[in-house]
CSV table of C-alpha atoms in Angstrom, one decimal:
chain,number,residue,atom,x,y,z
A,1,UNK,CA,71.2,-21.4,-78.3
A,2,UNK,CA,74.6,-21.2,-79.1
A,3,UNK,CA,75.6,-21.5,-83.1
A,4,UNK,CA,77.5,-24.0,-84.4
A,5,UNK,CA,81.4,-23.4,-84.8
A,6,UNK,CA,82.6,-22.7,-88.4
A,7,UNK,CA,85.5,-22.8,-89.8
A,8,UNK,CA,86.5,-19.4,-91.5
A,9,UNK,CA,86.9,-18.9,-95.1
A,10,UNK,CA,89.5,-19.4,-97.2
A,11,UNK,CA,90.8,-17.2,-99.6
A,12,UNK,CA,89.6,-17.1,-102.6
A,13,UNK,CA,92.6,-15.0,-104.4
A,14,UNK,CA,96.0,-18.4,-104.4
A,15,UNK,CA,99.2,-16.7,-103.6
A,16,UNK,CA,101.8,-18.9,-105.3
A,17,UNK,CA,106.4,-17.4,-106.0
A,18,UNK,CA,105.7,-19.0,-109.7
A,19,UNK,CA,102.0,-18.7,-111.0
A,20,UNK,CA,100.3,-22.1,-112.4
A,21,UNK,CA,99.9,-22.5,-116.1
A,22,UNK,CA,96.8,-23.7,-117.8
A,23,UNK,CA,95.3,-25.7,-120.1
A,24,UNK,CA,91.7,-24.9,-119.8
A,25,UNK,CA,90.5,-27.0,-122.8
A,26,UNK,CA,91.8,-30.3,-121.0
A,27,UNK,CA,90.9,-28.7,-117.3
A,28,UNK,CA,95.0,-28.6,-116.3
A,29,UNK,CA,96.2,-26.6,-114.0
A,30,UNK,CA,99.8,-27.4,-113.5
A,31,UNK,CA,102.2,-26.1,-110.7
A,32,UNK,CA,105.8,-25.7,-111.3
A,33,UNK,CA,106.5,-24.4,-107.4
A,34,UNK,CA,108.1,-27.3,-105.3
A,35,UNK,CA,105.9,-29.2,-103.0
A,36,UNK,CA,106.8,-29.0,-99.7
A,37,UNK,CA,105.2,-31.5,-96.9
A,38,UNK,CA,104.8,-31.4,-93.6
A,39,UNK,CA,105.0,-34.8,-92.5
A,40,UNK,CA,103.3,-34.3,-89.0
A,41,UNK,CA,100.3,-33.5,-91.5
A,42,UNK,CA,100.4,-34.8,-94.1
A,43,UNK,CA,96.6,-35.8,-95.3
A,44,UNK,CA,96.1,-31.7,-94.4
A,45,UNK,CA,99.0,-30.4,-96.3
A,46,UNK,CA,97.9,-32.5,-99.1
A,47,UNK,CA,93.9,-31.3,-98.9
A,48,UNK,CA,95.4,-27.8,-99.1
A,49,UNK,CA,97.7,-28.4,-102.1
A,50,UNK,CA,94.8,-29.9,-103.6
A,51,UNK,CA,92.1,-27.2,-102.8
A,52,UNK,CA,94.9,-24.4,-103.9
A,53,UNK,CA,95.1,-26.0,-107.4
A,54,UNK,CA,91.4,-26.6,-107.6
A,55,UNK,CA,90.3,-22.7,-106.6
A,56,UNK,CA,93.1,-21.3,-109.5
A,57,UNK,CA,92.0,-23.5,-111.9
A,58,UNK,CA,88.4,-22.4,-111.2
A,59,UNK,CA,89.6,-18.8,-110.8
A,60,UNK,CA,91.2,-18.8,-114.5
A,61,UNK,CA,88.0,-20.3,-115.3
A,62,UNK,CA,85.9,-17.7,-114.3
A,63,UNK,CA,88.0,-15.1,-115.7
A,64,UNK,CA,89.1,-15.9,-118.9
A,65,UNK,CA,86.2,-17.9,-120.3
A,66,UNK,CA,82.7,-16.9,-121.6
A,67,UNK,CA,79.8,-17.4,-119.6
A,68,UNK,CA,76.3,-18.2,-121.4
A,69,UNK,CA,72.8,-17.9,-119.9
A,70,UNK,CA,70.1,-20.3,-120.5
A,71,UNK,CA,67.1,-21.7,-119.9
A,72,UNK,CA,69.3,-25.3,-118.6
A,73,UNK,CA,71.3,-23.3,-116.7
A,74,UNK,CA,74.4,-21.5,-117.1
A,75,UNK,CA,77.1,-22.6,-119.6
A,76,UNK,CA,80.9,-22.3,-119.4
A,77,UNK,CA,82.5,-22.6,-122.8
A,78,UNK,CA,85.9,-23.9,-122.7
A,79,UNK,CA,88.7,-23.2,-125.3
A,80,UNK,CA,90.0,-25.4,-127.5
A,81,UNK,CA,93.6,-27.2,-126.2
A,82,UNK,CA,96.5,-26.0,-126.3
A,83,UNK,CA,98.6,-29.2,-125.0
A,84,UNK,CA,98.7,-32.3,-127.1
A,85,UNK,CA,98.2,-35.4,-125.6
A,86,UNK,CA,99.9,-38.9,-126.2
A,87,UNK,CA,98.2,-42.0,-128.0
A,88,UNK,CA,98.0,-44.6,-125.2
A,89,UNK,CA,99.5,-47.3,-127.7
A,90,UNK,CA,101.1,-46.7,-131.1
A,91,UNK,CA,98.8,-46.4,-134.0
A,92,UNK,CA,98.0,-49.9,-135.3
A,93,UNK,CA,99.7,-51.4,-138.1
A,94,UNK,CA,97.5,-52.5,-141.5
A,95,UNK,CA,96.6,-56.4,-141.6
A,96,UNK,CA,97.9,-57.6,-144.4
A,97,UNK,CA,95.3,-58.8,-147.1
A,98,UNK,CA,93.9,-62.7,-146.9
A,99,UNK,CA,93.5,-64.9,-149.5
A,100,UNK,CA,90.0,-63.5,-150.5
A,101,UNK,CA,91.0,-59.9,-150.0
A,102,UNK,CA,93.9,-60.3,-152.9
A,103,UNK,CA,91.7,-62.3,-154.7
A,104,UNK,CA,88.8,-60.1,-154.9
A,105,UNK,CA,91.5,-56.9,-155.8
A,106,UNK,CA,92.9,-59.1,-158.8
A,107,UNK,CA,89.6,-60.0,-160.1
A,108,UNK,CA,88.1,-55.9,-159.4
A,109,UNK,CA,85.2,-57.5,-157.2
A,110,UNK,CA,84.0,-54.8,-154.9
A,111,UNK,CA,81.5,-55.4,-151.9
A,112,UNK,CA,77.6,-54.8,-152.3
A,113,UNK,CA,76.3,-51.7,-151.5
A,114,UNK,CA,73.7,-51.1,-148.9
A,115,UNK,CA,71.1,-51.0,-151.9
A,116,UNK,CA,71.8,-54.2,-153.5
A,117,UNK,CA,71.7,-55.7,-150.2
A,118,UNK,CA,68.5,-54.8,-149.5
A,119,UNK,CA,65.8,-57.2,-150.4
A,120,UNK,CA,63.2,-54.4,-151.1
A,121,UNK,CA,62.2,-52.4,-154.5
A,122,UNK,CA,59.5,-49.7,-155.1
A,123,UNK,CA,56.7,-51.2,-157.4
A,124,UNK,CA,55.4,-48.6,-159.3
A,125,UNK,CA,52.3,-50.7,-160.3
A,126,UNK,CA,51.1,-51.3,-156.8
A,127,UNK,CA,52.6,-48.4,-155.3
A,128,UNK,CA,53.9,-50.6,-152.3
A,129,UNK,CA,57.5,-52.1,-151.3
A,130,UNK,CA,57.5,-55.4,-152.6
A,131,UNK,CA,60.2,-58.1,-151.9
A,132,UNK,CA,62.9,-59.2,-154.4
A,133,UNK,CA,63.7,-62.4,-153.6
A,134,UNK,CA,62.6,-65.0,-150.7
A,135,UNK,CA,59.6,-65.4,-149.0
A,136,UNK,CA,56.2,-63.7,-150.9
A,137,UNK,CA,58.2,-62.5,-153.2
């Protein structure tokens, strides 16, 4: 019985004229070489651009970050980033106070608390929670 055709390995080692840089706390690898297509194959050239990145990026990991041992399995723990990334949209501006909202600051009214809110205080005759106000109270 005759085996089934594999394809051989790749290399695991990626031979590139300027070597990636990396931001290993935001998983970036980025490649400041050229790309160069072949247009003939392209979905191949592109699968190999890809997988090159991909296996340095794992490489670094696996070289430059500490590996942990547990009972879950094995943890990788990444750095902290070293590239900052831009807000999406620009921090919002403040709303501008309504009509109650500059009221209440004239007047030095401040909003309940989450205690005097609550419709429940101890009685230390029964020893139970009894109600404050409302029903069965």
């Amino acid at each position: 019985m005759a085996l089934p055709s594999s394809k051989p390995k790749l290399p695991v080692a990626v031979e590139k004229p300027t070597p990636y840089t990396f931001d290993l706390g935001h998983l970036l690898a980025e490649d400041p070489n050229p790309v160069t297509l072949d247009r003939d194959n392209l979905e191949q050239s592109l699968a190999e651009l890809a997988r090159d990145g991909a296996q340095s990026l794992i490489n670094q990991f696996l070289s430059t970050c500490p590996l942990n041992s547990t009972a879950e399995g094995v943890l990788l723990t990444l750095p902290a980033p070293s590239t900052r990334l831009p807000r999406e949209k620009p921090v919002p501006q403040a709303k501008p106070p309504t009509k109650w909202g500059r009221f209440a600051a004239k007047k030095g009214i401040k909003p309940k608390t989450r205690e005097q809110r609550r419709n429940l205080a101890f009685d230390e005759q029964t020893g139970e929670w009894q109600r404050k106000w409302g029903y069965k109270a």
